[in-house]
Short mmCIF file of C-alpha atoms and ligand atoms in Angstrom, two decimals:
data_model
loop_
_atom_site.label_atom_id
_atom_site.label_comp_id
_atom_site.label_asym_id
_atom_site.label_seq_id
_atom_site.Cartn_x
_atom_site.Cartn_y
_atom_site.Cartn_z
CA MET A 22 -22.43 68.73 -13.89
CA ALA A 23 -22.03 66.99 -16.87
CA ILE A 24 -21.29 62.84 -17.28
CA GLN A 25 -17.03 62.76 -16.87
CA ARG A 26 -15.22 59.78 -18.00
CA PRO A 27 -14.47 56.95 -15.85
CA LYS A 28 -11.68 57.03 -13.38
CA GLY A 29 -8.56 56.30 -15.08
CA THR A 30 -9.72 56.55 -19.21
CA GLN A 31 -8.69 59.11 -21.66
CA ASP A 32 -9.95 60.95 -24.38
CA HIS A 33 -7.95 61.00 -27.76
CA LEU A 34 -8.58 64.95 -28.77
CA PRO A 35 -8.07 66.84 -32.18
CA ASP A 36 -5.29 69.09 -32.96
CA GLY A 37 -6.47 72.99 -31.22
CA SER A 38 -7.99 71.24 -28.20
CA PRO A 39 -7.91 73.23 -25.30
CA LYS A 40 -5.00 71.95 -22.34
CA LEU A 41 -3.64 68.89 -24.87
CA SER A 42 -0.39 67.24 -23.91
CA LEU A 43 1.33 65.39 -26.65
CA ASP A 44 -0.74 61.70 -24.82
CA THR A 45 -4.11 62.95 -25.92
CA ARG A 46 -3.38 64.02 -28.33
CA ALA A 47 -5.04 61.73 -30.70
CA ALA A 48 -2.86 62.96 -33.73
CA ALA A 49 0.36 61.99 -31.31
CA PHE A 50 -1.61 58.22 -31.01
CA GLN A 51 -1.45 57.92 -34.10
CA HIS A 52 1.47 59.04 -34.99
CA VAL A 53 2.89 56.06 -32.30
CA GLN A 54 0.90 53.05 -34.41
CA ASP A 55 1.90 54.30 -37.88
CA THR A 56 5.65 54.47 -36.27
CA ALA A 57 5.19 51.21 -35.53
CA ARG A 58 3.56 49.98 -38.27
CA GLN A 59 6.69 51.55 -40.46
CA VAL A 60 9.34 49.29 -38.73
CA LEU A 61 7.27 45.79 -37.81
CA THR A 62 5.72 45.94 -41.43
CA ARG A 63 9.72 46.41 -42.79
CA ALA A 64 10.07 43.64 -40.68
CA GLY A 65 7.45 41.14 -41.74
CA ALA A 66 4.90 41.95 -39.29
CA GLN A 67 0.99 41.33 -39.86
CA PHE A 68 -1.68 43.01 -38.70
CA ILE A 69 -3.46 40.76 -35.95
CA THR A 70 -6.52 42.35 -34.31
CA THR A 71 -8.07 40.18 -31.74
CA PRO A 72 -11.45 40.67 -29.72
CA VAL A 73 -11.76 43.34 -26.16
CA PHE A 74 -12.92 40.89 -24.08
CA GLU A 75 -11.93 36.71 -23.43
CA GLU A 76 -13.16 34.34 -21.42
CA ALA A 77 -11.66 34.71 -17.92
CA ASP A 78 -10.21 31.24 -18.37
CA LEU A 79 -8.24 32.62 -21.60
CA VAL A 80 -6.36 35.06 -19.44
CA LYS A 81 -6.02 33.13 -16.15
CA ARG A 82 -4.76 30.58 -17.24
CA GLY A 83 -2.47 32.47 -19.70
CA VAL A 84 -1.28 35.14 -17.34
CA GLY A 85 -1.40 33.20 -14.72
CA GLY A 86 -3.39 32.94 -11.70
CA SER A 87 -0.27 34.72 -9.40
CA THR A 88 0.17 37.54 -11.14
CA ASP A 89 -2.00 41.19 -9.52
CA ILE A 90 -3.83 41.12 -13.13
CA VAL A 91 -5.73 38.10 -12.98
CA ARG A 92 -5.51 38.52 -8.66
CA LYS A 93 -6.86 42.51 -8.24
CA GLU A 94 -7.12 44.65 -11.17
CA MET A 95 -9.59 41.85 -14.33
CA PHE A 96 -12.21 43.93 -15.24
CA THR A 97 -15.53 41.15 -15.82
CA VAL A 98 -17.93 42.11 -18.42
CA TYR A 99 -21.72 40.90 -17.74
CA TYR A 100 -24.52 40.65 -19.95
CA PHE A 101 -27.31 40.26 -20.08
CA GLY A 102 -27.78 36.11 -19.95
CA ASP A 103 -23.98 35.31 -20.18
CA HIS A 104 -22.30 33.52 -16.99
CA GLY A 105 -20.41 36.92 -15.87
CA GLY A 106 -17.39 34.56 -17.27
CA PHE A 107 -15.93 37.21 -19.98
CA ILE A 108 -13.23 40.01 -18.87
CA LEU A 109 -11.99 42.95 -20.21
CA ARG A 110 -8.32 41.58 -21.61
CA PRO A 111 -5.57 43.08 -19.61
CA GLU A 112 -2.96 42.57 -22.24
CA GLY A 113 -3.04 41.08 -26.20
CA THR A 114 -0.28 38.11 -25.87
CA ALA A 115 -2.96 35.83 -24.77
CA GLY A 116 -6.62 36.76 -26.99
CA ILE A 117 -2.98 36.50 -30.18
CA VAL A 118 -2.06 33.02 -29.27
CA ARG A 119 -5.47 32.07 -29.39
CA ALA A 120 -6.71 32.81 -32.08
CA TYR A 121 -2.99 31.08 -34.05
CA LEU A 122 -4.48 27.58 -32.31
CA GLN A 123 -8.02 28.33 -33.00
CA ASN A 124 -7.76 29.77 -36.21
CA GLY A 125 -4.91 27.35 -37.63
CA LEU A 126 -2.22 30.40 -38.32
CA LYS A 127 -0.06 27.17 -37.78
CA GLN A 128 0.35 26.34 -41.04
CA LEU A 129 1.30 29.48 -42.24
CA PRO A 130 5.21 29.91 -43.03
CA ALA A 131 7.03 30.39 -38.56
CA PRO A 132 8.44 31.75 -37.40
CA LEU A 133 5.09 34.16 -38.33
CA LYS A 134 5.11 37.72 -37.23
CA LEU A 135 2.16 38.78 -35.82
CA TRP A 136 1.65 43.36 -34.60
CA THR A 137 -1.34 44.44 -33.38
CA HIS A 138 -1.72 47.92 -30.91
CA GLY A 139 -5.27 48.32 -29.38
CA PRO A 140 -6.52 49.52 -26.15
CA MET A 141 -5.70 46.78 -22.61
CA PHE A 142 -7.41 47.24 -19.59
CA ARG A 143 -6.53 46.20 -15.94
CA ALA A 144 -8.15 47.97 -12.77
CA GLU A 145 -5.15 49.88 -11.69
CA ASN A 146 -4.41 52.76 -8.73
CA VAL A 147 -4.54 55.48 -11.49
CA GLN A 148 -1.63 57.10 -10.97
CA LYS A 149 1.02 59.08 -13.37
CA GLY A 150 1.29 56.76 -16.49
CA ARG A 151 -0.82 54.23 -14.80
CA LEU A 152 -4.41 53.81 -16.42
CA ARG A 153 -6.90 52.04 -16.15
CA GLN A 154 -7.83 51.61 -19.84
CA PHE A 155 -3.90 52.39 -21.84
CA HIS A 156 -3.14 51.35 -24.98
CA GLN A 157 0.14 48.72 -26.22
CA VAL A 158 1.89 48.05 -29.59
CA ASP A 159 1.92 44.60 -29.25
CA TYR A 160 4.34 42.06 -31.50
CA GLU A 161 3.98 38.26 -31.01
CA VAL A 162 6.30 35.39 -33.28
CA LEU A 163 5.13 32.15 -33.42
CA GLY A 164 6.46 29.02 -34.41
CA SER A 165 10.24 29.18 -33.20
CA THR A 166 12.40 28.84 -30.18
CA ASP A 167 15.91 30.16 -32.37
CA PRO A 168 17.24 33.05 -30.18
CA LEU A 169 17.92 34.89 -33.13
CA VAL A 170 14.65 35.62 -32.60
CA ASP A 171 14.91 37.21 -29.83
CA ALA A 172 17.10 39.45 -30.29
CA GLU A 173 15.24 40.65 -33.55
CA ALA A 174 12.46 41.17 -30.91
CA ILE A 175 13.98 43.38 -29.21
CA LEU A 176 16.05 45.17 -31.97
CA LEU A 177 13.01 45.26 -33.40
CA MET A 178 10.93 47.79 -29.77
CA VAL A 179 14.85 49.92 -29.98
CA GLU A 180 14.34 51.13 -33.57
CA VAL A 181 9.85 52.31 -32.65
CA VAL A 182 11.96 53.50 -29.95
CA LYS A 183 14.26 55.05 -31.87
CA ALA A 184 12.40 56.51 -34.99
CA LEU A 185 10.16 58.10 -32.08
CA GLY A 186 13.23 60.44 -31.89
CA LEU A 187 13.46 59.10 -27.92
CA THR A 188 16.71 58.97 -26.99
CA GLY A 189 17.21 58.15 -23.10
CA VAL A 190 15.84 54.38 -22.90
CA ARG A 191 17.57 51.70 -21.40
CA VAL A 192 17.19 47.68 -22.07
CA LYS A 193 16.97 46.21 -19.18
CA LEU A 194 17.26 42.65 -19.89
CA GLY A 195 17.54 38.80 -17.41
CA SER A 196 15.85 35.86 -18.40
CA ILE A 197 13.93 33.57 -16.18
CA GLY A 198 15.30 30.25 -17.09
CA ASP A 199 13.14 27.33 -18.48
CA PRO A 200 10.58 25.31 -15.56
CA ALA A 201 12.58 23.13 -13.56
CA ASP A 202 14.56 25.99 -13.67
CA ARG A 203 11.85 28.08 -11.60
CA ASP A 204 10.97 25.40 -9.54
CA THR A 205 14.71 25.35 -7.82
CA TYR A 206 14.37 28.99 -7.86
CA ASN A 207 11.05 29.42 -5.97
CA ALA A 208 12.00 26.56 -3.67
CA TYR A 209 15.47 28.41 -2.53
CA LEU A 210 12.33 31.64 -1.83
CA ARG A 211 10.22 29.74 -0.25
CA ASP A 212 13.13 29.38 2.23
CA LEU A 213 14.88 32.01 2.77
CA PHE A 214 11.16 33.34 3.23
CA GLY A 215 9.76 31.18 4.95
CA THR A 216 11.45 31.96 7.07
CA HIS A 217 10.29 35.52 7.64
CA VAL A 218 6.77 35.17 6.81
CA GLU A 219 5.61 37.01 9.41
CA ARG A 220 7.08 40.35 7.66
CA LEU A 221 5.52 39.34 4.29
CA SER A 222 3.17 42.22 2.93
CA ASP A 223 -1.07 39.58 2.95
CA ASP A 224 -0.27 39.10 -0.47
CA SER A 225 3.36 38.28 -0.53
CA LYS A 226 2.12 35.49 2.49
CA ASP A 227 -0.14 34.67 -0.28
CA ARG A 228 2.46 34.87 -2.93
CA LEU A 229 4.89 32.70 -0.73
CA GLU A 230 1.93 29.86 -1.55
CA ARG A 231 1.34 30.00 -4.91
CA ASN A 232 4.40 31.73 -6.72
CA PRO A 233 7.35 33.16 -4.50
CA MET A 234 9.35 34.70 -7.53
CA ARG A 235 5.89 37.47 -7.74
CA ILE A 236 7.46 38.55 -4.54
CA LEU A 237 9.88 39.69 -6.31
CA ASP A 238 7.64 41.92 -8.21
CA SER A 239 5.67 43.85 -4.55
CA LYS A 240 4.49 47.07 -4.31
CA SER A 241 4.98 46.96 -0.75
CA ALA A 242 7.59 48.82 0.54
CA GLY A 243 7.82 46.81 3.41
CA ASP A 244 8.60 43.32 1.28
CA GLN A 245 11.27 45.42 -0.90
CA VAL A 246 13.36 46.25 2.68
CA LEU A 247 13.22 42.75 3.82
CA ILE A 248 13.83 41.66 0.17
CA ALA A 249 16.93 43.87 0.28
CA GLU A 250 17.55 42.80 3.67
CA LEU A 251 17.71 39.48 3.22
CA GLY A 252 20.59 39.31 -0.50
CA VAL A 253 18.30 37.74 -2.15
CA LYS A 254 19.60 35.98 -5.63
CA PRO A 255 18.33 36.56 -8.82
CA MET A 256 16.87 34.15 -10.84
CA LEU A 257 19.75 34.34 -13.35
CA ASP A 258 22.09 32.67 -10.80
CA PHE A 259 20.08 29.56 -11.26
CA LEU A 260 19.74 28.93 -15.03
CA GLY A 261 20.22 25.36 -16.74
CA ASN A 262 22.16 24.89 -19.57
CA ASP A 263 19.95 25.58 -21.65
CA ALA A 264 18.27 28.31 -20.05
CA ARG A 265 21.90 30.03 -20.10
CA GLU A 266 23.25 29.78 -23.88
CA HIS A 267 20.06 31.52 -25.02
CA PHE A 268 20.76 33.91 -23.09
CA GLN A 269 24.27 34.43 -23.81
CA ALA A 270 23.51 33.82 -27.78
CA VAL A 271 20.77 36.67 -27.17
CA GLN A 272 23.71 39.11 -25.89
CA LYS A 273 25.66 37.91 -28.43
CA TYR A 274 23.26 39.51 -31.50
CA LEU A 275 22.59 41.84 -29.71
CA ASP A 276 26.24 42.75 -29.31
CA ALA A 277 26.85 42.09 -32.70
CA TRP A 278 23.77 44.88 -34.00
CA ASP A 279 25.08 47.84 -30.76
CA VAL A 280 22.09 47.19 -29.94
CA ALA A 281 22.30 48.69 -25.97
CA TYR A 282 21.35 46.82 -22.23
CA ASP A 283 21.94 46.61 -19.43
CA VAL A 284 22.32 42.70 -18.31
CA ASP A 285 19.68 43.28 -14.90
CA PRO A 286 19.52 39.46 -12.88
CA SER A 287 16.43 41.29 -11.37
CA ILE A 288 14.22 41.27 -13.85
CA VAL A 289 10.89 39.14 -13.13
CA ARG A 290 7.98 40.83 -15.42
CA GLY A 291 4.73 41.12 -14.37
CA LEU A 292 3.29 37.77 -16.11
CA ASP A 293 3.76 33.44 -15.97
CA TYR A 294 4.12 32.65 -18.88
CA TYR A 295 7.61 33.60 -19.15
CA ARG A 296 10.69 31.58 -20.22
CA ARG A 297 13.61 32.37 -20.73
CA THR A 298 14.36 36.46 -22.35
CA ALA A 299 12.31 38.73 -20.40
CA TRP A 300 13.00 41.78 -20.74
CA GLU A 301 11.91 45.85 -19.71
CA LEU A 302 12.48 49.50 -21.29
CA HIS A 303 12.67 52.39 -18.85
CA HIS A 304 12.50 55.87 -19.57
CA GLU A 305 13.17 58.71 -16.51
CA GLY A 306 9.99 60.35 -18.01
CA VAL A 307 8.00 58.10 -16.77
CA GLY A 308 9.32 57.35 -12.92
CA ALA A 309 11.05 54.41 -12.41
CA LYS A 310 8.98 51.31 -11.69
CA SER A 311 7.03 52.52 -14.36
CA ALA A 312 8.80 50.30 -17.31
CA LEU A 313 7.80 51.55 -20.78
CA GLY A 314 7.54 48.21 -22.46
CA GLY A 315 8.26 45.23 -22.36
CA GLY A 316 8.34 41.44 -23.16
CA GLY A 317 9.61 38.24 -22.77
CA ARG A 318 10.08 34.66 -24.92
CA TYR A 319 7.08 32.32 -23.46
CA ASP A 320 6.98 29.08 -25.10
CA GLY A 321 4.86 27.04 -22.37
CA LEU A 322 1.72 30.07 -23.19
CA ALA A 323 0.29 28.13 -26.09
CA GLU A 324 0.49 24.22 -24.15
CA GLN A 325 -1.70 25.95 -21.39
CA LEU A 326 -4.57 27.43 -23.04
CA GLY A 327 -4.81 23.49 -23.91
CA GLY A 328 -3.26 24.40 -27.41
CA PRO A 329 0.36 22.19 -28.92
CA LEU A 330 3.32 23.13 -28.45
CA VAL A 331 3.80 26.33 -29.97
CA PRO A 332 7.26 28.21 -29.36
CA GLY A 333 6.56 32.48 -28.70
CA ILE A 334 8.40 35.81 -28.19
CA GLY A 335 7.02 39.31 -28.07
CA TRP A 336 6.67 42.64 -26.33
CA ALA A 337 4.17 45.28 -26.05
CA PHE A 338 5.04 49.43 -25.72
CA GLY A 339 2.28 51.80 -23.66
CA ILE A 340 1.64 54.43 -26.02
CA GLU A 341 0.45 56.65 -23.29
CA ARG A 342 4.40 56.15 -21.61
CA LEU A 343 5.51 56.65 -25.00
CA LEU A 344 4.40 59.87 -25.16
CA LEU A 345 4.97 60.22 -21.62
CA ALA A 346 8.65 59.64 -23.11
CA MET A 347 8.87 62.24 -25.71
CA GLU A 348 6.96 64.58 -23.72
CA ALA A 349 9.20 64.77 -21.05
CA GLU A 350 12.40 64.76 -24.23
CA GLY A 351 10.67 68.00 -25.76
CA LEU A 352 9.58 66.10 -29.13
CA ASP A 353 7.09 67.10 -30.48
CA ILE A 354 4.79 65.98 -34.00
CA PRO A 355 3.75 67.61 -36.47
CA GLY A 356 -0.09 68.73 -36.16
CA LEU A 357 -1.94 67.62 -39.21
CA GLY A 358 -2.16 71.34 -40.63
CA GLY A 359 -4.47 73.51 -42.96
CA PRO A 360 -6.12 72.04 -46.51
CA LEU A 361 -4.91 73.37 -49.36
CA LEU A 362 -7.84 74.85 -50.81
CA TYR A 363 -10.84 76.23 -49.18
CA VAL A 364 -13.37 77.72 -50.83
CA VAL A 365 -16.16 80.08 -49.89
CA ALA A 366 -18.91 80.95 -51.69
CA LEU A 367 -19.59 85.10 -51.26
CA ASP A 368 -23.74 84.80 -51.84
CA ASP A 369 -25.75 82.18 -49.99
CA GLU A 370 -26.81 80.96 -54.36
CA PHE A 371 -23.46 79.29 -54.50
CA VAL A 372 -22.54 77.64 -51.32
CA GLY A 373 -23.81 74.54 -53.12
CA HIS A 374 -21.22 74.66 -55.98
CA ALA A 375 -19.29 75.73 -53.64
CA ALA A 376 -19.18 72.24 -51.60
CA THR A 377 -18.95 70.63 -55.35
CA VAL A 378 -16.10 72.28 -56.27
CA ALA A 379 -13.94 71.66 -52.71
CA ILE A 380 -15.60 67.75 -53.71
CA THR A 381 -14.18 67.37 -56.77
CA ALA A 382 -10.16 68.82 -55.69
CA ARG A 383 -10.57 66.22 -53.14
CA ARG A 384 -9.20 63.75 -56.17
CA VAL A 385 -5.81 65.38 -55.81
CA ALA A 386 -5.95 67.38 -52.37
CA ARG A 387 -6.78 68.05 -49.47
CA ALA A 388 -10.01 71.10 -50.02
CA GLU A 389 -12.65 71.72 -47.63
CA PHE A 390 -15.32 74.94 -47.69
CA ALA A 391 -17.63 77.31 -46.50
CA TYR A 392 -21.05 76.08 -45.02
CA ARG A 393 -22.55 79.99 -45.77
CA ALA A 394 -21.51 82.74 -48.01
CA VAL A 395 -18.45 84.88 -46.16
CA LYS A 396 -17.84 88.16 -46.58
CA PRO A 397 -14.29 88.22 -48.56
CA GLY A 398 -12.16 89.85 -45.53
CA ASN A 399 -14.27 87.92 -43.24
CA ALA A 400 -13.03 84.87 -45.52
CA PHE A 401 -9.58 85.69 -45.35
CA ARG A 402 -10.00 85.46 -42.03
CA ASP A 403 -11.40 82.60 -41.33
CA ALA A 404 -9.02 80.46 -43.77
CA GLU A 405 -5.76 81.77 -42.04
CA ARG A 406 -7.44 79.82 -38.45
CA ARG A 407 -8.39 77.31 -40.12
CA GLY A 408 -3.87 77.04 -42.13
CA VAL A 409 -5.01 77.29 -45.80
CA ARG A 410 -2.80 77.51 -48.43
CA LEU A 411 -4.94 78.74 -50.78
CA VAL A 412 -8.89 80.62 -51.34
CA ALA A 413 -10.82 79.97 -53.98
CA LEU A 414 -13.66 83.18 -54.14
CA ILE A 415 -16.69 82.09 -55.71
CA GLY A 416 -18.91 85.55 -56.89
CA SER A 417 -21.20 86.37 -58.95
CA ASP A 418 -18.83 87.29 -61.63
CA GLU A 419 -16.90 83.90 -60.67
CA ALA A 420 -19.74 81.61 -60.68
CA GLN A 421 -21.11 83.13 -64.33
CA GLN A 422 -17.57 82.85 -65.88
CA ASN A 423 -17.13 79.16 -64.63
CA VAL A 424 -14.50 80.47 -63.16
CA LEU A 425 -12.64 80.66 -59.53
CA SER A 426 -10.90 83.51 -57.88
CA ILE A 427 -7.45 82.22 -55.85
CA LYS A 428 -5.65 83.85 -53.47
CA ASN A 429 -2.54 82.44 -51.89
CA LEU A 430 -2.32 82.95 -48.14
CA ALA A 431 1.79 82.84 -48.47
CA THR A 432 3.21 85.13 -51.40
CA GLY A 433 -0.71 86.99 -51.06
CA VAL A 434 -0.50 86.31 -55.32
CA GLN A 435 -4.50 86.64 -56.87
CA THR A 436 -4.84 83.93 -59.87
CA THR A 437 -8.31 83.12 -61.82
CA VAL A 438 -8.34 79.95 -62.65
CA ALA A 439 -11.12 77.83 -64.99
CA THR A 440 -13.27 75.11 -62.77
CA HIS A 441 -12.91 72.45 -64.82
CA GLU A 442 -8.99 73.02 -64.41
CA LEU A 443 -7.53 73.37 -60.54
CA ASN A 444 -7.63 70.29 -60.32
CA ALA A 445 -3.97 70.27 -62.45
CA PHE A 446 -3.07 74.03 -60.91
CA LEU A 447 -3.43 72.27 -57.45
CA SER A 448 -1.33 69.09 -58.44
CA GLU A 449 1.18 71.87 -59.87
CA GLN A 450 0.78 73.45 -56.56
CA LEU A 451 1.91 70.62 -54.78
CA GLU A 452 4.79 70.07 -57.38
CA HIS A 453 6.42 73.75 -56.83
CA THR A 454 5.74 73.56 -53.08
CA GLY A 455 5.18 69.33 -51.74
CA SER A 456 3.14 68.01 -50.12
CA ALA A 457 -0.60 69.91 -48.90
CA VAL A 458 -0.96 66.16 -46.94
CA ALA A 459 0.27 67.53 -44.03
CA PRO A 460 3.19 64.78 -42.34
CA ASN A 461 0.51 63.49 -39.75
CA SER A 462 0.66 60.04 -41.42
CA ALA A 463 -2.92 59.36 -40.64
CA VAL A 464 -3.86 61.56 -43.73
CA ALA A 465 -0.64 59.72 -45.60
CA GLN A 466 -2.16 57.21 -45.32
CA GLU A 467 -5.75 57.76 -45.65
CA ASN A 468 -3.98 58.77 -49.14
CA ALA A 469 -2.02 56.06 -49.95
P1 HAM B 523 3.01 44.27 -19.35
O1 HAM B 523 4.36 44.79 -18.92
O2 HAM B 523 1.92 43.81 -18.24
O3 HAM B 523 3.55 43.14 -20.56
O4 HAM B 523 3.01 45.77 -19.95
C1 HAM B 523 3.63 46.36 -21.92
C2 HAM B 523 3.38 47.65 -21.29
O5 HAM B 523 2.16 48.05 -21.36
C3 HAM B 523 4.03 48.15 -20.03
O6 HAM B 523 5.76 48.30 -20.09
C4 HAM B 523 3.32 49.80 -19.67
O7 HAM B 523 4.07 50.49 -20.84
C5 HAM B 523 2.09 49.43 -20.46
N1 HAM B 523 0.73 49.27 -19.53
C6 HAM B 523 0.70 48.03 -18.46
N2 HAM B 523 -0.05 49.20 -17.94
C7 HAM B 523 -0.16 49.59 -17.75
C8 HAM B 523 -1.43 50.32 -17.75
N3 HAM B 523 -2.08 50.60 -16.19
N4 HAM B 523 -1.37 52.24 -17.15
C9 HAM B 523 -0.36 52.57 -18.53
N5 HAM B 523 0.77 52.01 -19.41
C10 HAM B 523 0.22 50.48 -19.21
C11 HAM B 523 2.26 42.90 -21.44
O8 HAM B 523 1.56 43.22 -21.47
C12 HAM B 523 2.48 42.01 -22.16
N6 HAM B 523 1.19 41.19 -23.32
C13 HAM B 523 4.36 41.95 -23.12
C14 HAM B 523 4.19 40.88 -24.22
C15 HAM B 523 3.68 40.55 -25.48
N7 HAM B 523 5.15 39.89 -23.62
C16 HAM B 523 5.01 39.46 -24.87
N8 HAM B 523 4.89 39.59 -25.59
#
């Protein structure tokens, strides 16, 4: 058997591929990215990219040494002569904050809104919606502690989901307080679980030492039974005044904008950098345990990475999970469709000419040509398969008179058009029938 792709990765394929599902359809991927681009750009976010591999320390300090991501799921990158200290990024936030600090982005007007999309890597147990290389759309706002920024971030996340047509999404909103609140909560958890250490999974015994709050996030069924039995109080009960006021202000804005959410006291999130507002978006189509996306405030992250205090907040969606949710709701994405024009030579000697005609036509529309001479009957069949609207034939008569015989496959109407008037003819066709540039946004963008 030929070499296969690594477990937990996916290929994103062109339309027409056999066994295509929404989450492996390249056009669907681009549709999500473009939808996010539209929503986020209108809100003032600028695009940023950072490397897919970074210093391991960035992730260890950023995401946190007690998280599953750092302890179990990091892909280490080795290359000749290096110190082995690089890893494939498991998420985008730490890299963006690093880039902000390293490139002096503090000089830009605050709050600075950034967004990106790209592959992330976590060596997880592979299952539906849980991959080793997955893709996120990520939004970050740096330089403000204002709860209005939190509310706007949540609103924008909901707007992206809505723009994709999803309806079955629930926002679960919580707060994980300020560091002092968390210290109090962790002390409470240490006391509580400390008397039942023997019932905790090995991972959670370790968590009890490092960061007891992580126990609540445990994937072990036994841990979850114990948590339920003990009636563990939620972090929300331990918020100090500042964090509580901040949380209330966020809710006030969301209420004013009619953004629906449920306060979920159990939100802990799987990364250590969060403070105060934290939330997740859930959808039945991706399973109860898996979030469609999540986010939160991370005011201490820049300092944790060795920089000055730069408050921040952001969120990320898993693109694959968004597509699974869309598939579950029966949503589809328009295909690219065929080109407006397909130029076919009826004789080998005119193939080059057909190519030139198509290439010239691309100034106004999507145009393709046949790479070999074809008989007229075959040309029409071939064009239909490709979803073409207009077929231009070039035989010896056409070549001699420098014209094209054009047939509209939808109406059956045939016309003769002078070659030098082709683009004007195509433009007129576009005006009458709408754009031949299919709704697929990638193409719209290329044409923009
Ligand atoms: P996260 O909750 O770890 O947050 O991931 C965000 C989303 O990425 C998840 O809700 C899920 O949709 C997707 N995702 C995560 N792991 C996988 C996986 N193994 N397979 C498929 N999809 C996955 C973050 O990454 C934070 N950086 C979000 C953030 C931005 N917080 C502040 N700014």
